CSV table of C-alpha atoms in Angstrom, one decimal:
chain,number,residue,atom,x,y,z
A,1,UNK,CA,40.5,29.8,-19.4
A,2,UNK,CA,40.3,27.6,-16.2
A,3,UNK,CA,38.0,30.3,-14.6
A,4,UNK,CA,35.7,30.1,-17.7
A,5,UNK,CA,35.5,26.3,-17.4
A,6,UNK,CA,34.8,26.7,-13.6
A,7,UNK,CA,31.9,29.1,-14.3
A,8,UNK,CA,30.4,27.1,-17.1
A,9,UNK,CA,30.3,23.9,-14.9
A,10,UNK,CA,28.6,25.8,-12.1
A,11,UNK,CA,26.0,27.1,-14.5
A,12,UNK,CA,25.3,23.7,-16.1
A,13,UNK,CA,25.2,21.9,-12.7
A,14,UNK,CA,22.8,24.3,-11.1
A,15,UNK,CA,20.4,24.4,-14.1
A,16,UNK,CA,20.0,20.7,-14.7
A,17,UNK,CA,16.8,20.3,-12.6
A,18,UNK,CA,15.3,23.4,-14.2
A,19,UNK,CA,15.1,21.8,-17.7
A,20,UNK,CA,13.5,18.5,-16.5
A,21,UNK,CA,10.3,17.6,-18.2
A,22,UNK,CA,7.5,18.8,-15.9
A,23,UNK,CA,3.8,19.1,-16.4
A,24,UNK,CA,1.8,22.0,-15.0
A,25,UNK,CA,-0.1,21.1,-11.8
A,26,UNK,CA,-2.8,23.8,-11.6
A,27,UNK,CA,-4.6,24.7,-8.4
A,28,UNK,CA,-7.8,23.0,-9.6
A,29,UNK,CA,-5.9,19.8,-10.5
A,30,UNK,CA,-4.3,19.8,-7.0
A,31,UNK,CA,-7.7,20.2,-5.3
A,32,UNK,CA,-9.2,17.4,-7.4
A,33,UNK,CA,-6.3,15.1,-6.7
A,34,UNK,CA,-6.5,15.8,-3.0
A,35,UNK,CA,-10.3,15.2,-2.9
A,36,UNK,CA,-9.8,12.0,-4.7
A,37,UNK,CA,-6.7,10.6,-3.1
A,38,UNK,CA,-5.9,12.2,0.2
A,39,UNK,CA,-6.0,9.6,3.1
A,40,UNK,CA,-7.6,11.9,5.6
A,41,UNK,CA,-10.4,12.8,3.2
A,42,UNK,CA,-11.0,9.2,2.3
A,43,UNK,CA,-11.4,8.3,6.0
A,44,UNK,CA,-13.8,11.2,6.5
A,45,UNK,CA,-15.9,10.0,3.5
A,46,UNK,CA,-16.0,6.5,5.0
A,47,UNK,CA,-17.2,8.0,8.3
A,48,UNK,CA,-20.0,9.8,6.5
A,49,UNK,CA,-21.0,6.6,4.8
A,50,UNK,CA,-21.2,4.8,8.2
A,51,UNK,CA,-23.4,7.6,9.5
A,52,UNK,CA,-25.6,7.3,6.4
A,53,UNK,CA,-26.0,3.6,7.0
A,54,UNK,CA,-26.9,4.3,10.7
A,55,UNK,CA,-29.7,6.7,9.8
A,56,UNK,CA,-31.4,4.3,7.4
A,57,UNK,CA,-34.7,2.5,8.0
A,58,UNK,CA,-32.9,-0.8,8.6
A,59,UNK,CA,-31.4,0.8,11.8
A,60,UNK,CA,-34.5,2.6,13.0
A,61,UNK,CA,-36.2,-0.1,15.0
A,62,UNK,CA,-39.5,0.4,13.0
A,63,UNK,CA,-39.2,-2.9,11.2
A,64,UNK,CA,-40.4,-6.2,12.8
A,65,UNK,CA,-38.1,-9.0,13.7
A,66,UNK,CA,-38.5,-12.5,12.2
A,67,UNK,CA,-36.8,-15.4,13.9
A,68,UNK,CA,-36.6,-19.0,12.9
A,69,UNK,CA,-35.6,-21.8,15.3
A,70,UNK,CA,-35.1,-25.4,14.1
A,71,UNK,CA,-33.8,-28.4,16.1
A,72,UNK,CA,-33.3,-32.1,15.5
A,73,UNK,CA,-32.7,-34.8,18.1
A,74,UNK,CA,-31.9,-38.4,17.6
A,75,UNK,CA,-31.6,-41.1,20.4
A,76,UNK,CA,-30.9,-44.8,20.2
A,77,UNK,CA,-31.3,-47.0,23.2
A,78,UNK,CA,-30.3,-50.6,24.0
A,79,UNK,CA,-32.1,-51.8,27.2
A,80,UNK,CA,-32.8,-54.9,29.2
A,81,UNK,CA,-35.9,-54.8,31.3
A,82,UNK,CA,-36.1,-57.2,34.3
A,83,UNK,CA,-39.2,-58.2,36.3
A,84,UNK,CA,-37.9,-59.4,39.6
A,85,UNK,CA,-40.4,-61.4,41.6
A,86,UNK,CA,-43.0,-61.5,38.8
A,87,UNK,CA,-44.2,-64.7,37.3
A,88,UNK,CA,-46.3,-65.8,34.4
A,89,UNK,CA,-49.7,-67.3,34.7
A,90,UNK,CA,-48.2,-70.8,34.7
A,91,UNK,CA,-46.0,-69.8,37.7
A,92,UNK,CA,-42.8,-69.5,35.8
A,93,UNK,CA,-40.6,-66.4,36.4
A,94,UNK,CA,-41.3,-63.7,33.9
A,95,UNK,CA,-38.5,-63.5,31.3
A,96,UNK,CA,-36.4,-60.4,30.8
A,97,UNK,CA,-37.2,-58.2,27.8
A,98,UNK,CA,-34.4,-56.9,25.6
A,99,UNK,CA,-34.8,-53.8,23.5
A,100,UNK,CA,-32.0,-53.3,20.9
A,101,UNK,CA,-31.6,-50.3,18.7
A,102,UNK,CA,-34.7,-48.5,20.0
A,103,UNK,CA,-34.6,-45.3,18.0
A,104,UNK,CA,-36.4,-42.1,18.8
A,105,UNK,CA,-36.3,-38.9,16.7
A,106,UNK,CA,-37.6,-35.4,17.3
A,107,UNK,CA,-37.8,-32.5,14.8
A,108,UNK,CA,-39.3,-29.1,15.3
A,109,UNK,CA,-39.2,-25.8,13.5
A,110,UNK,CA,-40.8,-22.5,14.5
A,111,UNK,CA,-41.1,-19.0,13.0
A,112,UNK,CA,-41.5,-16.1,15.4
A,113,UNK,CA,-42.5,-12.5,14.4
A,114,UNK,CA,-42.2,-9.7,16.9
A,115,UNK,CA,-43.2,-6.1,16.4
A,116,UNK,CA,-43.1,-3.1,18.8
A,117,UNK,CA,-46.2,-0.9,18.3
A,118,UNK,CA,-45.2,1.7,20.8
A,119,UNK,CA,-42.1,2.2,22.9
A,120,UNK,CA,-42.8,5.6,24.5
A,121,UNK,CA,-41.6,7.4,21.2
A,122,UNK,CA,-38.0,6.3,22.0
A,123,UNK,CA,-37.3,4.9,18.6
A,124,UNK,CA,-38.9,7.9,16.9
A,125,UNK,CA,-36.6,10.4,18.6
A,126,UNK,CA,-33.6,8.1,18.2
A,127,UNK,CA,-34.3,7.9,14.5
A,128,UNK,CA,-34.3,11.7,14.3
A,129,UNK,CA,-31.1,11.7,16.4
A,130,UNK,CA,-29.4,9.4,13.9
A,131,UNK,CA,-30.3,11.9,11.2
A,132,UNK,CA,-28.7,14.7,13.1
A,133,UNK,CA,-25.7,12.5,13.7
A,134,UNK,CA,-25.4,12.0,9.9
A,135,UNK,CA,-25.5,15.8,9.3
A,136,UNK,CA,-22.8,16.2,12.0
A,137,UNK,CA,-20.6,13.6,10.3
A,138,UNK,CA,-21.0,15.6,7.0
A,139,UNK,CA,-19.9,18.7,8.9
A,140,UNK,CA,-16.9,16.8,10.4
A,141,UNK,CA,-16.0,15.6,6.9
A,142,UNK,CA,-16.2,19.1,5.6
A,143,UNK,CA,-13.9,20.3,8.4
A,144,UNK,CA,-11.4,17.6,7.4
A,145,UNK,CA,-11.6,18.7,3.8
A,146,UNK,CA,-11.1,22.4,4.7
A,147,UNK,CA,-8.1,21.6,6.9
A,148,UNK,CA,-6.7,19.4,4.1
A,149,UNK,CA,-7.2,22.3,1.6
A,150,UNK,CA,-5.3,24.6,3.9
A,151,UNK,CA,-2.5,22.1,4.2
A,152,UNK,CA,-2.5,21.5,0.5
A,153,UNK,CA,-2.2,25.2,-0.4
A,154,UNK,CA,0.4,25.9,2.3
A,155,UNK,CA,2.6,23.3,0.6
A,156,UNK,CA,1.5,24.3,-3.0
A,157,UNK,CA,2.3,28.0,-2.4
A,158,UNK,CA,5.6,27.0,-0.8
A,159,UNK,CA,6.5,25.2,-4.0
A,160,UNK,CA,5.4,28.3,-6.0
A,161,UNK,CA,7.5,30.6,-3.8
A,162,UNK,CA,10.6,28.4,-4.1
A,163,UNK,CA,10.0,28.2,-7.8
A,164,UNK,CA,10.0,31.9,-8.2
A,165,UNK,CA,13.0,32.2,-5.8
A,166,UNK,CA,14.8,29.7,-8.0
A,167,UNK,CA,14.2,31.8,-11.1
A,168,UNK,CA,15.4,34.9,-9.2
A,169,UNK,CA,18.6,33.1,-8.0
A,170,UNK,CA,19.2,31.7,-11.5
A,171,UNK,CA,19.1,35.2,-13.0
A,172,UNK,CA,21.4,36.4,-10.2
A,173,UNK,CA,23.9,33.6,-11.0
A,174,UNK,CA,23.8,34.5,-14.7
A,175,UNK,CA,24.5,38.1,-13.9
A,176,UNK,CA,27.4,37.1,-11.6
A,177,UNK,CA,28.8,34.8,-14.3
A,178,UNK,CA,28.7,37.7,-16.8
A,179,UNK,CA,30.7,39.7,-14.3
A,180,UNK,CA,33.5,37.1,-14.3
A,181,UNK,CA,33.8,37.3,-18.1
A,182,UNK,CA,33.7,41.1,-18.0
A,183,UNK,CA,36.3,41.2,-15.2
A,184,UNK,CA,38.6,38.8,-17.1
A,185,UNK,CA,38.4,40.8,-20.3
A,186,UNK,CA,39.1,44.0,-18.4
A,187,UNK,CA,42.0,42.4,-16.7
A,188,UNK,CA,43.5,41.3,-20.0
A,189,UNK,CA,43.3,44.9,-21.2
A,190,UNK,CA,44.7,46.2,-17.9
A,191,UNK,CA,41.6,48.0,-16.9
A,192,UNK,CA,41.3,46.3,-13.5
A,193,UNK,CA,43.1,44.1,-11.1
A,194,UNK,CA,42.9,40.4,-10.3
A,195,UNK,CA,40.9,41.3,-7.2
A,196,UNK,CA,37.8,42.1,-9.4
A,197,UNK,CA,38.0,38.6,-10.9
A,198,UNK,CA,38.3,37.0,-7.5
A,199,UNK,CA,35.3,39.0,-6.1
A,200,UNK,CA,33.2,37.9,-9.1
A,201,UNK,CA,34.2,34.3,-8.6
A,202,UNK,CA,33.2,34.5,-4.9
A,203,UNK,CA,29.8,35.9,-5.9
A,204,UNK,CA,29.3,33.2,-8.4
A,205,UNK,CA,30.1,30.6,-5.8
A,206,UNK,CA,27.7,32.1,-3.3
A,207,UNK,CA,24.9,32.4,-5.9
A,208,UNK,CA,25.5,28.8,-7.0
A,209,UNK,CA,25.2,27.5,-3.4
A,210,UNK,CA,22.1,29.6,-2.8
A,211,UNK,CA,20.5,28.2,-6.0
A,212,UNK,CA,21.5,24.6,-5.1
A,213,UNK,CA,20.0,25.0,-1.6
A,214,UNK,CA,16.8,26.4,-3.1
A,215,UNK,CA,16.5,23.6,-5.6
A,216,UNK,CA,16.9,21.1,-2.9
A,217,UNK,CA,14.2,22.8,-0.8
A,218,UNK,CA,12.0,22.8,-3.8
A,219,UNK,CA,12.5,19.1,-4.5
A,220,UNK,CA,11.7,18.3,-0.8
A,221,UNK,CA,8.6,20.5,-0.8
A,222,UNK,CA,7.4,18.9,-4.0
A,223,UNK,CA,7.6,15.5,-2.3
A,224,UNK,CA,5.6,17.0,0.6
A,225,UNK,CA,3.0,18.0,-1.8
A,226,UNK,CA,3.0,14.5,-3.4
A,227,UNK,CA,2.3,13.1,0.1
A,228,UNK,CA,-0.8,15.4,0.5
A,229,UNK,CA,-2.0,14.3,-3.0
A,230,UNK,CA,-1.2,10.7,-2.3
A,231,UNK,CA,0.8,10.2,-5.5
A,232,UNK,CA,4.3,9.1,-6.5
A,233,UNK,CA,6.8,10.9,-4.3
A,234,UNK,CA,9.0,11.6,-7.3
A,235,UNK,CA,6.2,12.8,-9.6
A,236,UNK,CA,7.5,15.8,-11.6
A,237,UNK,CA,5.4,18.9,-12.0
A,238,UNK,CA,5.5,22.6,-11.9
A,239,UNK,CA,2.9,24.8,-10.2
A,240,UNK,CA,1.0,27.9,-11.1
A,241,UNK,CA,2.5,31.0,-9.6
A,242,UNK,CA,-0.3,33.4,-10.5
A,243,UNK,CA,-2.3,34.6,-7.5
A,244,UNK,CA,-5.7,36.3,-7.5
A,245,UNK,CA,-7.2,37.9,-4.4
A,246,UNK,CA,-10.9,38.1,-3.7
A,247,UNK,CA,-12.3,41.6,-3.9
A,248,UNK,CA,-12.7,43.4,-0.6
A,249,UNK,CA,-16.5,43.9,-0.8
A,250,UNK,CA,-17.0,40.2,-1.5
A,251,UNK,CA,-14.8,39.3,1.4
A,252,UNK,CA,-16.7,41.6,3.8
A,253,UNK,CA,-19.9,39.9,2.7
A,254,UNK,CA,-18.4,36.5,3.7
A,255,UNK,CA,-17.4,37.9,7.1
A,256,UNK,CA,-20.9,39.2,7.7
A,257,UNK,CA,-22.4,35.7,7.0
A,258,UNK,CA,-19.7,33.9,9.0
A,259,UNK,CA,-22.0,32.8,11.9
A,260,UNK,CA,-24.3,31.1,9.4
A,261,UNK,CA,-21.6,29.2,7.6
A,262,UNK,CA,-18.7,28.5,10.0
A,263,UNK,CA,-18.3,24.8,10.3
A,264,UNK,CA,-17.5,24.8,14.1
A,265,UNK,CA,-20.6,26.8,14.9
A,266,UNK,CA,-22.7,24.5,12.6
A,267,UNK,CA,-21.3,21.5,14.5
A,268,UNK,CA,-22.3,22.9,17.8
A,269,UNK,CA,-25.9,23.4,16.5
A,270,UNK,CA,-26.0,19.8,15.4
A,271,UNK,CA,-24.7,18.6,18.8
A,272,UNK,CA,-27.3,20.8,20.5
A,273,UNK,CA,-30.1,19.1,18.5
A,274,UNK,CA,-28.6,15.6,19.3
A,275,UNK,CA,-28.6,16.5,23.0
A,276,UNK,CA,-32.3,17.6,22.8
A,277,UNK,CA,-33.2,14.3,21.3
A,278,UNK,CA,-31.2,12.5,24.0
A,279,UNK,CA,-33.6,14.1,26.6
A,280,UNK,CA,-36.6,12.8,24.7
A,281,UNK,CA,-35.2,9.4,24.2
A,282,UNK,CA,-34.5,9.0,27.9
A,283,UNK,CA,-38.0,10.3,28.7
A,284,UNK,CA,-39.4,7.4,26.8
A,285,UNK,CA,-38.5,5.2,29.8
A,286,UNK,CA,-41.5,6.8,31.7
A,287,UNK,CA,-44.0,5.3,29.2
A,288,UNK,CA,-45.1,1.7,28.5
A,289,UNK,CA,-44.1,-0.5,25.7
A,290,UNK,CA,-46.7,-2.3,23.6
A,291,UNK,CA,-45.8,-5.1,21.2
A,292,UNK,CA,-47.3,-7.9,19.1
A,293,UNK,CA,-45.9,-11.3,18.4
A,294,UNK,CA,-46.9,-14.4,16.4
A,295,UNK,CA,-45.5,-17.9,16.0
A,296,UNK,CA,-46.0,-20.7,13.6
A,297,UNK,CA,-44.4,-24.1,14.3
A,298,UNK,CA,-44.1,-27.7,13.2
A,299,UNK,CA,-43.1,-30.6,15.4
A,300,UNK,CA,-42.4,-34.3,14.6
A,301,UNK,CA,-41.8,-36.8,17.4
A,302,UNK,CA,-41.0,-40.4,16.6
A,303,UNK,CA,-40.7,-42.5,19.7
A,304,UNK,CA,-39.4,-46.1,19.8
A,305,UNK,CA,-41.4,-49.0,21.1
A,306,UNK,CA,-41.1,-49.8,24.8
A,307,UNK,CA,-41.8,-52.9,26.8
A,308,UNK,CA,-45.3,-51.8,27.4
A,309,UNK,CA,-46.3,-49.5,24.4
A,310,UNK,CA,-45.7,-49.6,20.7
A,311,UNK,CA,-43.7,-46.9,18.9
A,312,UNK,CA,-45.6,-43.8,17.8
A,313,UNK,CA,-45.2,-40.9,15.3
A,314,UNK,CA,-46.7,-37.6,16.4
A,315,UNK,CA,-46.8,-34.6,14.1
A,316,UNK,CA,-48.2,-31.2,15.2
A,317,UNK,CA,-48.6,-27.8,13.7
A,318,UNK,CA,-49.2,-24.7,15.8
A,319,UNK,CA,-50.1,-21.1,15.3
A,320,UNK,CA,-50.2,-18.4,17.9
A,321,UNK,CA,-50.7,-14.7,18.3
A,322,UNK,CA,-50.0,-12.6,21.3
A,323,UNK,CA,-49.8,-9.0,22.6
A,324,UNK,CA,-47.9,-7.6,25.5
A,325,UNK,CA,-47.7,-4.5,27.5
A,326,UNK,CA,-44.6,-3.7,29.5
A,327,UNK,CA,-44.5,-0.8,31.9
A,328,UNK,CA,-41.6,-0.2,34.1
A,329,UNK,CA,-43.5,1.7,36.7
A,330,UNK,CA,-40.4,2.2,38.9
A,331,UNK,CA,-36.9,1.3,37.9
A,332,UNK,CA,-35.1,2.5,41.0
A,333,UNK,CA,-34.8,6.1,39.7
A,334,UNK,CA,-32.5,5.2,36.8
A,335,UNK,CA,-34.7,6.9,34.1
A,336,UNK,CA,-35.0,10.0,36.2
A,337,UNK,CA,-31.3,10.2,36.6
A,338,UNK,CA,-30.7,9.7,32.9
A,339,UNK,CA,-33.2,12.5,32.0
A,340,UNK,CA,-31.5,14.9,34.4
A,341,UNK,CA,-28.1,14.1,33.1
A,342,UNK,CA,-29.3,14.6,29.5
A,343,UNK,CA,-30.7,18.0,30.4
A,344,UNK,CA,-27.4,19.0,32.0
A,345,UNK,CA,-25.5,17.8,28.9
A,346,UNK,CA,-27.9,20.0,26.8
A,347,UNK,CA,-27.1,23.0,29.0
A,348,UNK,CA,-23.3,22.3,28.7
A,349,UNK,CA,-23.7,22.2,24.9
A,350,UNK,CA,-25.5,25.6,24.9
A,351,UNK,CA,-22.6,27.0,26.9
A,352,UNK,CA,-20.1,25.5,24.5
A,353,UNK,CA,-21.9,27.0,21.6
A,354,UNK,CA,-21.7,30.4,23.1
A,355,UNK,CA,-18.0,29.9,23.8
A,356,UNK,CA,-17.3,28.7,20.2
A,357,UNK,CA,-19.3,31.6,18.7
A,358,UNK,CA,-17.2,34.1,20.7
A,359,UNK,CA,-13.9,32.4,19.8
A,360,UNK,CA,-14.9,32.2,16.1
A,361,UNK,CA,-15.8,35.9,16.1
A,362,UNK,CA,-12.4,36.7,17.7
A,363,UNK,CA,-10.6,34.4,15.2
A,364,UNK,CA,-12.3,36.1,12.2
A,365,UNK,CA,-11.4,39.6,13.4
A,366,UNK,CA,-7.8,38.5,13.9
A,367,UNK,CA,-7.7,36.7,10.6
A,368,UNK,CA,-9.1,39.7,8.8
A,369,UNK,CA,-6.6,42.0,10.4
A,370,UNK,CA,-3.7,39.7,9.6
A,371,UNK,CA,-4.9,39.4,6.0
A,372,UNK,CA,-5.2,43.1,5.5
A,373,UNK,CA,-1.8,43.6,7.0
A,374,UNK,CA,-0.1,41.0,4.9
A,375,UNK,CA,-1.8,42.4,1.8
A,376,UNK,CA,-0.5,45.8,2.5
A,377,UNK,CA,3.0,44.4,3.1
A,378,UNK,CA,2.7,42.6,-0.3
A,379,UNK,CA,1.8,45.8,-2.0
A,380,UNK,CA,4.7,47.6,-0.4
A,381,UNK,CA,7.1,44.8,-1.4
A,382,UNK,CA,5.8,45.1,-5.0
A,383,UNK,CA,6.7,48.8,-5.0
A,384,UNK,CA,10.0,47.9,-3.3
A,385,UNK,CA,10.9,45.5,-6.1
A,386,UNK,CA,10.2,48.3,-8.7
A,387,UNK,CA,12.5,50.7,-6.8
A,388,UNK,CA,15.3,48.2,-6.4
A,389,UNK,CA,14.9,47.1,-10.1
A,390,UNK,CA,15.3,50.7,-11.2
A,391,UNK,CA,18.3,51.1,-8.8
A,392,UNK,CA,19.9,47.9,-10.1
A,393,UNK,CA,19.5,48.9,-13.8
A,394,UNK,CA,21.1,52.3,-13.1
A,395,UNK,CA,23.9,50.7,-11.1
A,396,UNK,CA,24.5,48.2,-13.9
A,397,UNK,CA,24.9,51.1,-16.4
A,398,UNK,CA,27.3,52.9,-14.0
A,399,UNK,CA,29.2,49.7,-13.4
A,400,UNK,CA,29.7,49.1,-17.1
A,401,UNK,CA,30.9,52.7,-17.5
A,402,UNK,CA,33.3,52.1,-14.6
A,403,UNK,CA,31.8,54.7,-12.4
A,404,UNK,CA,31.1,52.4,-9.5
A,405,UNK,CA,33.0,49.5,-8.1
A,406,UNK,CA,32.0,45.8,-8.3
A,407,UNK,CA,31.2,45.9,-4.6
A,408,UNK,CA,28.6,48.7,-5.0
A,409,UNK,CA,27.1,46.8,-8.0
A,410,UNK,CA,27.0,43.6,-6.0
A,411,UNK,CA,25.1,45.4,-3.2
A,412,UNK,CA,22.5,46.7,-5.7
A,413,UNK,CA,22.2,43.2,-7.0
A,414,UNK,CA,21.7,41.8,-3.4
A,415,UNK,CA,19.2,44.5,-2.6
A,416,UNK,CA,17.1,43.5,-5.7
A,417,UNK,CA,17.4,39.8,-4.9
A,418,UNK,CA,16.2,40.4,-1.3
A,419,UNK,CA,13.3,42.6,-2.5
A,420,UNK,CA,12.2,39.9,-5.0
A,421,UNK,CA,12.3,37.1,-2.5
A,422,UNK,CA,10.6,39.2,0.1
A,423,UNK,CA,7.9,40.0,-2.4
A,424,UNK,CA,7.4,36.3,-3.2
A,425,UNK,CA,7.1,35.5,0.5
A,426,UNK,CA,4.6,38.4,1.1
A,427,UNK,CA,2.5,37.4,-1.8
A,428,UNK,CA,1.9,33.8,-0.7
A,429,UNK,CA,1.6,34.8,3.0
A,430,UNK,CA,-1.2,37.1,2.0
A,431,UNK,CA,-3.0,34.5,0.0
A,432,UNK,CA,-2.7,31.9,2.8
A,433,UNK,CA,-4.1,34.5,5.2
A,434,UNK,CA,-7.0,35.0,2.9
A,435,UNK,CA,-7.7,31.2,2.7
A,436,UNK,CA,-7.6,31.0,6.5
A,437,UNK,CA,-10.1,33.9,6.7
A,438,UNK,CA,-12.3,32.1,4.1
A,439,UNK,CA,-12.2,28.9,6.2
A,440,UNK,CA,-13.4,30.8,9.3
A,441,UNK,CA,-16.3,32.3,7.3
A,442,UNK,CA,-17.3,28.9,5.9
A,443,UNK,CA,-16.5,29.8,2.3
A,444,UNK,CA,-13.3,28.0,1.6
A,445,UNK,CA,-14.9,25.3,-0.5
A,446,UNK,CA,-17.2,27.8,-2.3
A,447,UNK,CA,-14.6,29.9,-4.1
A,448,UNK,CA,-12.2,29.5,-7.0
A,449,UNK,CA,-8.6,29.1,-5.9
């Protein structure tokens, strides 16, 4: 009786998390949540927005500048003016003159417009450069999203694997628990010894521990997934364990078009275009700059009365137009150095592109080989599960008939358990290898997961 209570408690304790209310988190839901909430993706989107602002007309240099300058000055003087040695017409000394609260005010305001007609085409090529920089930022954001998707599915599939392992271990525990009951009944009728009961109890204990450890790993991995999705760490959910593989002809088509779609190669092309514009921007230093400017101003000057002149109010308006031509005929060789360095940077970028193309080609071939190998392993493991399932069912029949020992039955059970968990691991390893291959071919964000 005590053994039955012990077994029941183990079963109840290890199955509590399984019956928690959990909503299904599909792969599509996980992708949408990551695109919306993931911190890294949000930062990448903000970087794209900054690049979009930079490529706008307001940052192009094509618009004129308009500047207003307004000043106001106020002075108040108290003065005593002496005339030493001077006399009036009657011969008396000339009296001092006192000026108290002599106020003077000056106000002026001017509006200045300035426009560059020609700057050696520097702003033209810089404007195109900013557009290329925007496209590069989009590619960098795409790379961030692709890496996040791989991170997301590596965790998502780990949750799926542990979920399937949990179900397998739960089933193994139930089988071991049934063995205890069978061993106890057989012992009561004198058909076996106490040793069979003890062996069954040891197996139940081991199965319970394995299940508890898997449930703990599953809970931890779900929290890892919640971090990627930027949601409540204790959010409850279950995942989709169904896996579909892309047909081989379609995958081969993706591989053939990899050089046109790989994000790393596309980034090198954008960097190459940016370097080409850098050369042209620096060459603009060889040419003159032509500009126009215009001013319109108002000035009011109120002066206080002095000892010799009365106070005056002077108001003026002015309007002016001007043109300028600036040509830095020789700047000490600075422009020449900048152009040479820009050309060298362009050559380096060409070399880097060739290197990246070679590395990407290598990575694609390796990824394809890894994927095909893992897919073959998965298919072998599927067949292995069928073989071990058949072996277990026959062993179970033989065990119930008393033709094999509990140790032999347990070995058949362990073989089936290992085959099932190995199949789960192989399935998700193969799918992850496929996703890595899709990323290298530039198709990760263009397929259904």
